[in-house]
PDB file of N, CA and C in Angstrom:
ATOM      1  N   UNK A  18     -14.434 -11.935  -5.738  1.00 43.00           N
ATOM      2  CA  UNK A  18     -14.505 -11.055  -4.569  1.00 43.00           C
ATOM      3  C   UNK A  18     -13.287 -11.281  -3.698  1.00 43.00           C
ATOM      4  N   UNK A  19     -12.734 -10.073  -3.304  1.00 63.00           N
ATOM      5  CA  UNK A  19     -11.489 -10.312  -2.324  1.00 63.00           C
ATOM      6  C   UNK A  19     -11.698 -10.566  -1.053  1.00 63.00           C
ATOM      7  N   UNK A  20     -10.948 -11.279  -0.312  1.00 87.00           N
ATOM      8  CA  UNK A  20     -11.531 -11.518   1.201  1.00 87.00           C
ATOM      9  C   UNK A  20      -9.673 -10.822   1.865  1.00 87.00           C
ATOM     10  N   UNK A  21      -9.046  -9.848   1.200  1.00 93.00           N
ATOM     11  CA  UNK A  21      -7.820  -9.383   1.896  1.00 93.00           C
ATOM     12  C   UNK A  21      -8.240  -8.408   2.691  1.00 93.00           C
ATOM     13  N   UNK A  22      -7.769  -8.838   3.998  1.00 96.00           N
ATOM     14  CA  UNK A  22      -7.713  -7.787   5.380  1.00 96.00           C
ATOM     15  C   UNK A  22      -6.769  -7.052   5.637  1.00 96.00           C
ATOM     16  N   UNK A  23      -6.630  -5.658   5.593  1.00 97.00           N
ATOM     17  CA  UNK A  23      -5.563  -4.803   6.577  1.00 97.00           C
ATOM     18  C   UNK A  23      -5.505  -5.280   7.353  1.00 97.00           C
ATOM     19  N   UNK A  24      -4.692  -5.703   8.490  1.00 97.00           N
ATOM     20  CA  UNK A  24      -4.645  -5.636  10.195  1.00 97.00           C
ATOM     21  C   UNK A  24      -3.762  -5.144  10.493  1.00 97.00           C
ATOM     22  N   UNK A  25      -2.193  -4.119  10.080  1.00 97.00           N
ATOM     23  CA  UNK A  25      -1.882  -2.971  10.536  1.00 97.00           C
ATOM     24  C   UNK A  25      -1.414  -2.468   9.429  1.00 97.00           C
ATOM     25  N   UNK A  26      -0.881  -0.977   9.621  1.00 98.00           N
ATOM     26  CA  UNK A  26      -0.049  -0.603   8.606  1.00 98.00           C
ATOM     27  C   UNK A  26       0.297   0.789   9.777  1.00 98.00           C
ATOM     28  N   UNK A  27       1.826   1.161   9.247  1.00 98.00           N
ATOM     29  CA  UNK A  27       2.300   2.164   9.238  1.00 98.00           C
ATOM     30  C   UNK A  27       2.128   2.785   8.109  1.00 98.00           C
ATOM     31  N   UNK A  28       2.901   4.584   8.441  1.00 97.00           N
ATOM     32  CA  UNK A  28       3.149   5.583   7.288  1.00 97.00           C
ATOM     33  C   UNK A  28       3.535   6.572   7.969  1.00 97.00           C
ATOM     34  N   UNK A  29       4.355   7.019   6.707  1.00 96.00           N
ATOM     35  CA  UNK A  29       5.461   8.202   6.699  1.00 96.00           C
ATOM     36  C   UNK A  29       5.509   9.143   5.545  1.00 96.00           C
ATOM     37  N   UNK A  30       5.633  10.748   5.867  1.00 95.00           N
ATOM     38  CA  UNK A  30       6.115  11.287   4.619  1.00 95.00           C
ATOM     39  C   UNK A  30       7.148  10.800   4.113  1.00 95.00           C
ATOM     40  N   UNK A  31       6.866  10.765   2.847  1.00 93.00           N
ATOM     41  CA  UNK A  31       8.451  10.742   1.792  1.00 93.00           C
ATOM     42  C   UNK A  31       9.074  12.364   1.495  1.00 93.00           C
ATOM     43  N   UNK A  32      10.117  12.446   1.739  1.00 87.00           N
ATOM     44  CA  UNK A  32      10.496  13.634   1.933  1.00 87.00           C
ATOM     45  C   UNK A  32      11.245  13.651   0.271  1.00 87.00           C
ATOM     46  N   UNK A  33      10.695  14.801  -0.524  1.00 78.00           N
ATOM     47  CA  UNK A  33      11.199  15.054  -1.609  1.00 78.00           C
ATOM     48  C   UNK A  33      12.028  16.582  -1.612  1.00 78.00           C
ATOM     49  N   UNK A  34      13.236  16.796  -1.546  1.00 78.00           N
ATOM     50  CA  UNK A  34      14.618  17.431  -1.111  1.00 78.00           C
ATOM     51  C   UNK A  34      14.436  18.523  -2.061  1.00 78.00           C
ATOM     52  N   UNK A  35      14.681  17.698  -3.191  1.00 79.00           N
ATOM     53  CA  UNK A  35      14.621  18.860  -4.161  1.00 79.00           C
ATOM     54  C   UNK A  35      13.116  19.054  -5.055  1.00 79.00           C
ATOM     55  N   UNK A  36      12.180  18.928  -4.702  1.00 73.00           N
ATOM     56  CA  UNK A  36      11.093  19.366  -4.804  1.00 73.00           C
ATOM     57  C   UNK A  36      10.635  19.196  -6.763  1.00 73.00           C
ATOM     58  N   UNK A  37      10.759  17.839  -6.898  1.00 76.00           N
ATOM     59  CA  UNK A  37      10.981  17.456  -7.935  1.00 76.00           C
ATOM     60  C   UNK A  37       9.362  17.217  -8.627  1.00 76.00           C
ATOM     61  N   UNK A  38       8.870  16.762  -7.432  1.00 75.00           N
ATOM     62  CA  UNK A  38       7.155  16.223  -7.960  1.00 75.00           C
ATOM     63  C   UNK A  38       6.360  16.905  -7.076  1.00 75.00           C
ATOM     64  N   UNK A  39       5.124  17.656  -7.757  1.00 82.00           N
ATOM     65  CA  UNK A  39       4.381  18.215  -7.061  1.00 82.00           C
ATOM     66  C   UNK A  39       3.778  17.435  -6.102  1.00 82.00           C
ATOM     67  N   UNK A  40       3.134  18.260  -4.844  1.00 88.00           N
ATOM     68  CA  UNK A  40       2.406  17.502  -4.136  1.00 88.00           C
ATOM     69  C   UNK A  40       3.023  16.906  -3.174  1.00 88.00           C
ATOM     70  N   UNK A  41       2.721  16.190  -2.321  1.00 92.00           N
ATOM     71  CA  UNK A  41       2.890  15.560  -1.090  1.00 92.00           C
ATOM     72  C   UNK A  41       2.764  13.812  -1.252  1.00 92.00           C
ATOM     73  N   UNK A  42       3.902  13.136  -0.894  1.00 94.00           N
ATOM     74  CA  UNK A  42       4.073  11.374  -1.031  1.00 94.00           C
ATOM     75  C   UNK A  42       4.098  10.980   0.502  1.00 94.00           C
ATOM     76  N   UNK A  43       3.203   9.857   0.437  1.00 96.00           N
ATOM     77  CA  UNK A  43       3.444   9.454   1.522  1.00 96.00           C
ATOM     78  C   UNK A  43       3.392   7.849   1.039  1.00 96.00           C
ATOM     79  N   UNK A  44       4.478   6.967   2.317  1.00 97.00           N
ATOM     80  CA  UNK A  44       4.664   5.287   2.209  1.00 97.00           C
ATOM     81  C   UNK A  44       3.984   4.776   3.089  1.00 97.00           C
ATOM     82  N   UNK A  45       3.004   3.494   2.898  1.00 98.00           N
ATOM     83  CA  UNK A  45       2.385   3.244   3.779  1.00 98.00           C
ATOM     84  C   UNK A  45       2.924   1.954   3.491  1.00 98.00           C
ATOM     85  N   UNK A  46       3.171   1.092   4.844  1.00 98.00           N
ATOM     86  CA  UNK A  46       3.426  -0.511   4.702  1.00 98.00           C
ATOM     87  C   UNK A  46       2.132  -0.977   5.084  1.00 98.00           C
ATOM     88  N   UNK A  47       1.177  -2.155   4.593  1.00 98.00           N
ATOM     89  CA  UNK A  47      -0.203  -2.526   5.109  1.00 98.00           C
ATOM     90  C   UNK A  47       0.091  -3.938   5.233  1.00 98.00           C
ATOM     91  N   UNK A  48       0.164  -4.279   6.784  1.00 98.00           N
ATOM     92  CA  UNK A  48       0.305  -5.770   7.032  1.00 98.00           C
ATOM     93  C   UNK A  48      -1.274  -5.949   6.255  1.00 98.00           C
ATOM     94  N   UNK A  49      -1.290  -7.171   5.526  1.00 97.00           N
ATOM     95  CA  UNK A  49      -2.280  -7.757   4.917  1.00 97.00           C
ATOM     96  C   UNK A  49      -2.536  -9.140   5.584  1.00 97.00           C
ATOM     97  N   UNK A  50      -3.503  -9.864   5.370  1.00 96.00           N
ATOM     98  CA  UNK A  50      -3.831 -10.834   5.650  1.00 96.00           C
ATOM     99  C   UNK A  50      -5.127 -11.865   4.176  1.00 96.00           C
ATOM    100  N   UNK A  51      -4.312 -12.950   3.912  1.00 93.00           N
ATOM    101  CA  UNK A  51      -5.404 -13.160   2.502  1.00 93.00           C
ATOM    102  C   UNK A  51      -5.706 -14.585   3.177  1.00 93.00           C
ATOM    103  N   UNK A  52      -6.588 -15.296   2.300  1.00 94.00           N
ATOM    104  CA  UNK A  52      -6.839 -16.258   2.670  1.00 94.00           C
ATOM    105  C   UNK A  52      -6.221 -17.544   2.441  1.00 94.00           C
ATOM    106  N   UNK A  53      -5.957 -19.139   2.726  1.00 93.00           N
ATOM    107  CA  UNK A  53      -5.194 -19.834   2.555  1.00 93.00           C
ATOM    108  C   UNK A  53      -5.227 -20.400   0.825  1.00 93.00           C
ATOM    109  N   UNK A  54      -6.672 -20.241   0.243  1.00 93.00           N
ATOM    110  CA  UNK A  54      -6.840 -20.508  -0.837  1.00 93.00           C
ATOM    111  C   UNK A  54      -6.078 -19.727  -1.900  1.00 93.00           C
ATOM    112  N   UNK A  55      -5.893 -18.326  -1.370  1.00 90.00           N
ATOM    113  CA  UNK A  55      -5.775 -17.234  -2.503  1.00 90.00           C
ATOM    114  C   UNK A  55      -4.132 -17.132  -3.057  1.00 90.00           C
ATOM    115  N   UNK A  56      -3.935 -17.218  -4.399  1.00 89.00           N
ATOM    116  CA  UNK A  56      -2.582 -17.430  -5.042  1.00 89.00           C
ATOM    117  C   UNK A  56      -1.340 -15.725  -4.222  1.00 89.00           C
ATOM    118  N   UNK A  57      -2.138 -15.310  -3.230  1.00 90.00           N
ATOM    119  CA  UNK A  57      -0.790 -14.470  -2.875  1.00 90.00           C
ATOM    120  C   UNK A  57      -0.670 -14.824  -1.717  1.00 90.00           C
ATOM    121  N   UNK A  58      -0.951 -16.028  -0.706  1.00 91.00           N
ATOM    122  CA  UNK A  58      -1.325 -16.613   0.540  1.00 91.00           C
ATOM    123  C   UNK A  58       0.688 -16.892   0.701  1.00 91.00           C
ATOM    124  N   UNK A  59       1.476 -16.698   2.085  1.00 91.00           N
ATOM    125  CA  UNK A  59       2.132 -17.056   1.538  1.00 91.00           C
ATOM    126  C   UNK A  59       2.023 -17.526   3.720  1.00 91.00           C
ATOM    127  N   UNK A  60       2.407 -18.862   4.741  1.00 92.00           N
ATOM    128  CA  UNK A  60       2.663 -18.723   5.471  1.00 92.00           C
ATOM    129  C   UNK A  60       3.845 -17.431   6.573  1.00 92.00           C
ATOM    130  N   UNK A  61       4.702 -16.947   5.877  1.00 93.00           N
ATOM    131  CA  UNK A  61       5.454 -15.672   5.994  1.00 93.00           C
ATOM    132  C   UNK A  61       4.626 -14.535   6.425  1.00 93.00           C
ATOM    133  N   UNK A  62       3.612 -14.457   6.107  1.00 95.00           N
ATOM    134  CA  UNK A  62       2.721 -13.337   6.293  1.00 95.00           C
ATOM    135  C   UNK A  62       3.262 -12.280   5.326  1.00 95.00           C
ATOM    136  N   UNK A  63       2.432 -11.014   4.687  1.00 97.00           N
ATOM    137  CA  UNK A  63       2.388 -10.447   3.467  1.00 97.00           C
ATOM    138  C   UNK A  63       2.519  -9.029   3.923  1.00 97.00           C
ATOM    139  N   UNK A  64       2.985  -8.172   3.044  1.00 98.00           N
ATOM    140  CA  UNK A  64       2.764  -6.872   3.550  1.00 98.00           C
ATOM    141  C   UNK A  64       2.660  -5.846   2.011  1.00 98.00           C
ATOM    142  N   UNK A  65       1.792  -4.989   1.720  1.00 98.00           N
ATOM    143  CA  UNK A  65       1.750  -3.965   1.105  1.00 98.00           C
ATOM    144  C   UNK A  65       2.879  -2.664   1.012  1.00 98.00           C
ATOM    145  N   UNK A  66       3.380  -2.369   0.233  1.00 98.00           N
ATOM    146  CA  UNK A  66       4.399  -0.607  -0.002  1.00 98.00           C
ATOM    147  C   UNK A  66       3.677  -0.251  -0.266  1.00 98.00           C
ATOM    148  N   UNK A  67       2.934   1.147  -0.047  1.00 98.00           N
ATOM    149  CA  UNK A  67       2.352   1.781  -0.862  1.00 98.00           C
ATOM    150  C   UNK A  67       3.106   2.659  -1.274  1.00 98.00           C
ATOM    151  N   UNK A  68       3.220   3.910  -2.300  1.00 95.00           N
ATOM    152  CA  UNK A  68       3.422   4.937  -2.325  1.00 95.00           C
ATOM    153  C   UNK A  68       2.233   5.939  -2.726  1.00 95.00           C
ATOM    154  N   UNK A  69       1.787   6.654  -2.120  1.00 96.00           N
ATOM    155  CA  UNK A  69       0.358   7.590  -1.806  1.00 96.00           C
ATOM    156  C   UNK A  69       0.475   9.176  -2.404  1.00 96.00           C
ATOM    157  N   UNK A  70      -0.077   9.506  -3.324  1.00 93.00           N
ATOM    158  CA  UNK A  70      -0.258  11.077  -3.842  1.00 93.00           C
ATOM    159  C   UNK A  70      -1.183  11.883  -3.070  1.00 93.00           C
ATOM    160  N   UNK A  71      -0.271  12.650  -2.817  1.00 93.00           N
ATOM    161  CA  UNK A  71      -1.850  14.107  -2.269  1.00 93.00           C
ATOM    162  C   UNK A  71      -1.150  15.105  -2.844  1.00 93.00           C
ATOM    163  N   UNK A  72      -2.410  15.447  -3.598  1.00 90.00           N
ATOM    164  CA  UNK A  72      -2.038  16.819  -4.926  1.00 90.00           C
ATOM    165  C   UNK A  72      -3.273  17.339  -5.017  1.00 90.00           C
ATOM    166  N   UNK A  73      -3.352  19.192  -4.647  1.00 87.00           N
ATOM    167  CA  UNK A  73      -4.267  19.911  -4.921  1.00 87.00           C
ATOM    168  C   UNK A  73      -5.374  19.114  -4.641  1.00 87.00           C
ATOM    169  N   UNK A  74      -5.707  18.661  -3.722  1.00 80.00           N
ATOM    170  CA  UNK A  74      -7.258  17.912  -3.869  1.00 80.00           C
ATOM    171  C   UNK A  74      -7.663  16.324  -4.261  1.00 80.00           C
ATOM    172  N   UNK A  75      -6.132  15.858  -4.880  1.00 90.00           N
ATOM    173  CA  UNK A  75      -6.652  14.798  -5.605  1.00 90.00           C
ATOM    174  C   UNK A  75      -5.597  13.745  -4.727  1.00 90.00           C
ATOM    175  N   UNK A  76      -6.384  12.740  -4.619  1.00 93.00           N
ATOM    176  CA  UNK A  76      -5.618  11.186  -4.246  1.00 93.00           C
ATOM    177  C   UNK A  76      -5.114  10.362  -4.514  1.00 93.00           C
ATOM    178  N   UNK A  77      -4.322   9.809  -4.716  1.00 95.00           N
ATOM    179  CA  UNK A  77      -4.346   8.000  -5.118  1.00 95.00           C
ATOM    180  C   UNK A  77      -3.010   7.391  -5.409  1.00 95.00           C
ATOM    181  N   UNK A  78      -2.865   6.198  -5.564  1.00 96.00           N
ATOM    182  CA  UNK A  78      -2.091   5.391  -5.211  1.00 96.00           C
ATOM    183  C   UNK A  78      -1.110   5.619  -6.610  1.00 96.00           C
ATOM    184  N   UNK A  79       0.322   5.750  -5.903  1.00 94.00           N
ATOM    185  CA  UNK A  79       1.188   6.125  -7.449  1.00 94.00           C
ATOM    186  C   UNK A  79       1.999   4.858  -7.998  1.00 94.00           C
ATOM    187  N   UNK A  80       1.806   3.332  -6.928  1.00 95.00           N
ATOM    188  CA  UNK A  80       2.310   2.140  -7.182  1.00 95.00           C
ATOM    189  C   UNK A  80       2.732   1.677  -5.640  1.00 95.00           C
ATOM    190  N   UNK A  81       2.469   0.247  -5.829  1.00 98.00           N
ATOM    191  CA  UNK A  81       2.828  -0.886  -4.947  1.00 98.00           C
ATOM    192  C   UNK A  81       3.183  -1.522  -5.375  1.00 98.00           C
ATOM    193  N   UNK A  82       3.599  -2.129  -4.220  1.00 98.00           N
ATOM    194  CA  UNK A  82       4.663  -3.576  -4.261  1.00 98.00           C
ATOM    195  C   UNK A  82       4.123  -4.705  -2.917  1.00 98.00           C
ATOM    196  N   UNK A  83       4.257  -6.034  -3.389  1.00 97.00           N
ATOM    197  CA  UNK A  83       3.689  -6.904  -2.272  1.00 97.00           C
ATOM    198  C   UNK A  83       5.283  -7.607  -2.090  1.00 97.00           C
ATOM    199  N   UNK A  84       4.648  -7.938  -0.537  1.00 97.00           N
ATOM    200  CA  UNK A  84       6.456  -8.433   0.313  1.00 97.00           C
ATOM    201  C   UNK A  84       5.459  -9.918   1.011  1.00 97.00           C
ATOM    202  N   UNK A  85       6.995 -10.735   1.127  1.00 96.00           N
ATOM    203  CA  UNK A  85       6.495 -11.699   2.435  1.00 96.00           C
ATOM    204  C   UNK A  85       7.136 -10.873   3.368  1.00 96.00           C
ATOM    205  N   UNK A  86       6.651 -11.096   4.883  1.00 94.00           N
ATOM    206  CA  UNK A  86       6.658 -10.338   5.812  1.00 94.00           C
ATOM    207  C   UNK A  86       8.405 -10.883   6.265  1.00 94.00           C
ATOM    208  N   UNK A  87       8.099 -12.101   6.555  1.00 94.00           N
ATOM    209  CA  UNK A  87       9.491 -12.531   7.278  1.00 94.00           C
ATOM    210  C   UNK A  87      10.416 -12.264   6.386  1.00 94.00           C
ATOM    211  N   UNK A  88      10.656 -12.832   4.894  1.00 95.00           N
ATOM    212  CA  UNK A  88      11.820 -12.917   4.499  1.00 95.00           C
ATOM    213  C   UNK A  88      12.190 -11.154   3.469  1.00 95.00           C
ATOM    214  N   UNK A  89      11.226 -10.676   3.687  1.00 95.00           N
ATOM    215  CA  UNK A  89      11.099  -9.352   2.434  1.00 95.00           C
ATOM    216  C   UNK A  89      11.445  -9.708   1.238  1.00 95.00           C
ATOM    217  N   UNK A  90      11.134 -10.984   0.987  1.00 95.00           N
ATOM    218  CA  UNK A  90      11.164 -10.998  -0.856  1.00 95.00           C
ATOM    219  C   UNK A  90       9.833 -10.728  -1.678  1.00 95.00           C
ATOM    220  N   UNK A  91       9.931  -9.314  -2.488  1.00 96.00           N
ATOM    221  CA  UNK A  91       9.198  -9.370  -3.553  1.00 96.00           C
ATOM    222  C   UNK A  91       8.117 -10.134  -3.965  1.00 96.00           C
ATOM    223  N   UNK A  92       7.384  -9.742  -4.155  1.00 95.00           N
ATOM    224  CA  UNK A  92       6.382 -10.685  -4.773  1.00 95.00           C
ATOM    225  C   UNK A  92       5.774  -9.980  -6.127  1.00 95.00           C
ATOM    226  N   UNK A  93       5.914 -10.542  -7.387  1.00 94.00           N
ATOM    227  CA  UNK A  93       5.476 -10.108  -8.266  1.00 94.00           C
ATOM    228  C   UNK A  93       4.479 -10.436  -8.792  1.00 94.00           C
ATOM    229  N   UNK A  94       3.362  -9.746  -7.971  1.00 92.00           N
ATOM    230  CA  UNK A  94       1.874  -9.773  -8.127  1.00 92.00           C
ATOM    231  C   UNK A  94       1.180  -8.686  -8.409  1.00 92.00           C
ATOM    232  N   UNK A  95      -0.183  -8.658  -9.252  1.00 93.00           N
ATOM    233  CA  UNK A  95      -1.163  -7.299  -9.644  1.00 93.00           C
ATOM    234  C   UNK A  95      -2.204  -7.603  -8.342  1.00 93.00           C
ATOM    235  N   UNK A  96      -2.136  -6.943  -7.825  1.00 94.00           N
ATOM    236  CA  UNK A  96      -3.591  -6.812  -6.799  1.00 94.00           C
ATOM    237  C   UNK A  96      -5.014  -6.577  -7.917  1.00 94.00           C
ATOM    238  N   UNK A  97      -6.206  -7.191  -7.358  1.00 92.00           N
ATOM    239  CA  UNK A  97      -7.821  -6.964  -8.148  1.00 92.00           C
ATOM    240  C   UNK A  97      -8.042  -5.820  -7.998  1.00 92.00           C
ATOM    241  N   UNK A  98      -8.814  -4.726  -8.613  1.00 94.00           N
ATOM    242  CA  UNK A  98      -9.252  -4.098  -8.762  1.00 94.00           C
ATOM    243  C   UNK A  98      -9.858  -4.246  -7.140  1.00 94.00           C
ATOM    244  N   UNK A  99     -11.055  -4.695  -6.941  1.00 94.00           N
ATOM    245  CA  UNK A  99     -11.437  -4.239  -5.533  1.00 94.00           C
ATOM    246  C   UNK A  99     -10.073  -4.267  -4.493  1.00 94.00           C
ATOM    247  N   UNK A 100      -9.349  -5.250  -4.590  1.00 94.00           N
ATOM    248  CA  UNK A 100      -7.934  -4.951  -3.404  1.00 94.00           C
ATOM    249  C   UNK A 100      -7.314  -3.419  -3.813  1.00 94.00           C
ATOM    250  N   UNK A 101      -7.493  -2.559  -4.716  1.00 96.00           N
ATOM    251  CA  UNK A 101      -6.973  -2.040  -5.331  1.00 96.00           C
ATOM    252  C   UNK A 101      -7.619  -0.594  -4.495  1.00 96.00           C
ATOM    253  N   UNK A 102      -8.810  -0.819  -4.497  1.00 96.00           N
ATOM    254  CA  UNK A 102      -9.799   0.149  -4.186  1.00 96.00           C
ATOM    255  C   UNK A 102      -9.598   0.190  -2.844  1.00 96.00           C
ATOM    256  N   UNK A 103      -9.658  -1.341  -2.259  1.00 96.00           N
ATOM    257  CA  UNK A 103      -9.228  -1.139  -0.562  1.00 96.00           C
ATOM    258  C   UNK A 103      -8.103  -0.108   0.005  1.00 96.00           C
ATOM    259  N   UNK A 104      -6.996  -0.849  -0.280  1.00 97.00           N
ATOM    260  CA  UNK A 104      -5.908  -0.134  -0.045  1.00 97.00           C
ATOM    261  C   UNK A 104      -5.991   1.534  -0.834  1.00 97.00           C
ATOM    262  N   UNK A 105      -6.262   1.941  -1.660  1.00 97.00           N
ATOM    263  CA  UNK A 105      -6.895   3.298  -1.918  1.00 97.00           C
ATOM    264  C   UNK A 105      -7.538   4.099  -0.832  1.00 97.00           C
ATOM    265  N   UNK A 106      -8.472   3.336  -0.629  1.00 97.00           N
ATOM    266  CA  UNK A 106      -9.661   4.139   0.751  1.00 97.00           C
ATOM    267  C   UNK A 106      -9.088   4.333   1.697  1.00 97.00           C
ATOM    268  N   UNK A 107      -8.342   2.973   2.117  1.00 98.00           N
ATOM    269  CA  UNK A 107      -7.268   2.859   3.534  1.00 98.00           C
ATOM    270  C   UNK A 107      -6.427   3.777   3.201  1.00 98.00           C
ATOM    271  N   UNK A 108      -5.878   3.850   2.931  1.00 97.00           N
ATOM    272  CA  UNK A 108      -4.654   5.088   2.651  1.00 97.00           C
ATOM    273  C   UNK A 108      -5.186   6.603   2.870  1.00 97.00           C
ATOM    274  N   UNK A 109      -6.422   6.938   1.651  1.00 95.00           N
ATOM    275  CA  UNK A 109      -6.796   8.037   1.742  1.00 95.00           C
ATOM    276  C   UNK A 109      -7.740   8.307   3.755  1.00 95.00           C
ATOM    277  N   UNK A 110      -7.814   7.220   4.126  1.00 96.00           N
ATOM    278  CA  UNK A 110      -8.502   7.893   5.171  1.00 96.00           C
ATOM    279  C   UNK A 110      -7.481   7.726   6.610  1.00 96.00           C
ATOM    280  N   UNK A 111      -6.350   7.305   5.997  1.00 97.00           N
ATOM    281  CA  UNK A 111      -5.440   7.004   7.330  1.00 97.00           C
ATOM    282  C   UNK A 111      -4.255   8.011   6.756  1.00 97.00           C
ATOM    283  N   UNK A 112      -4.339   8.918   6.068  1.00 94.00           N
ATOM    284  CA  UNK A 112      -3.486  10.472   6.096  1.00 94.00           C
ATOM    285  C   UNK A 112      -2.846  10.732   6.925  1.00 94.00           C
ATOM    286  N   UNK A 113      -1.735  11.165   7.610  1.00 89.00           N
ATOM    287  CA  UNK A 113      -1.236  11.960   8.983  1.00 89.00           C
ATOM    288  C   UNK A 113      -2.094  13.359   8.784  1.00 89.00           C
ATOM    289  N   UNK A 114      -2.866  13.641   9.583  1.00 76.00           N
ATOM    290  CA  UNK A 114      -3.169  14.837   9.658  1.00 76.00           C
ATOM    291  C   UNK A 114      -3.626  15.147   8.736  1.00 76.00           C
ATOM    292  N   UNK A 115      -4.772  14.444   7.974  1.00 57.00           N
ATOM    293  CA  UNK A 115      -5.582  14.646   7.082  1.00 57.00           C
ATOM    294  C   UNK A 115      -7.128  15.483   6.957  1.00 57.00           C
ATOM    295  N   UNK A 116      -7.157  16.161   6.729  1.00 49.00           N
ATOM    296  CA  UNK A 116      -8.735  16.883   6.990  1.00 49.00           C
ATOM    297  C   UNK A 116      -9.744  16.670   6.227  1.00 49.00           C
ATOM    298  N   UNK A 117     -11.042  16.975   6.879  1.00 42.00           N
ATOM    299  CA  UNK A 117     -11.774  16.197   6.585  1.00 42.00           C
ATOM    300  C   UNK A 117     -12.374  17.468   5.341  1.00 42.00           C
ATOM    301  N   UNK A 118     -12.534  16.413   3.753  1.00 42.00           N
ATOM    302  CA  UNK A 118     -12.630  17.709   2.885  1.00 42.00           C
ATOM    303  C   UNK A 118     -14.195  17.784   2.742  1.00 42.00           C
TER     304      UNK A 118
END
């Protein structure tokens, strides 16, 4: 079971110029918070990339990346399935100007 907390995040459209991929991208950064036990714990504090799909109706996450907060190095980690789902929900319900379907 995951015990990872959002406690902020920004987001922004990704602006696609030449209209290459259907649909609408948006980046969300999600300050995270894990616990001291958990192998992505890092004192730096952690942060989520998201990159977010909205297409015709449909949602979801098109890939992340995990950061330490202070130094922005990479972290090459798979998030669990439930962290997976979190940041999913969070995203889909923190939309700019998202309606309610």
């Amino acid at each position: 079971m995951s015990d990872m907390t959002i406690t902020a995040y920004s987001v922004e459209q990704v602006k696609d110029p030449f209209a290459i991929l259907p649909g609408e991208r948006y980046e969300f950064k999600l300050d995270i918070e894990v616990p001291e036990d958990d192998e992505l714990y890092s004192e730096q504090g952690l942060y989520v990339r998201v990159i977010y799909r909205v297409e015709e109706g449909r949602t979801g996450v098109v890939k992340y990346e995990i950061f330490e907060r202070e130094t922005e190095h990479y972290l090459d980690f798979d998030l669990e399935e439930e962290e997976e789902a979190l940041i999913d929900g969070f995203c889909k319900e923190h939309l700019p100007g998202a309606d309610a379907e």
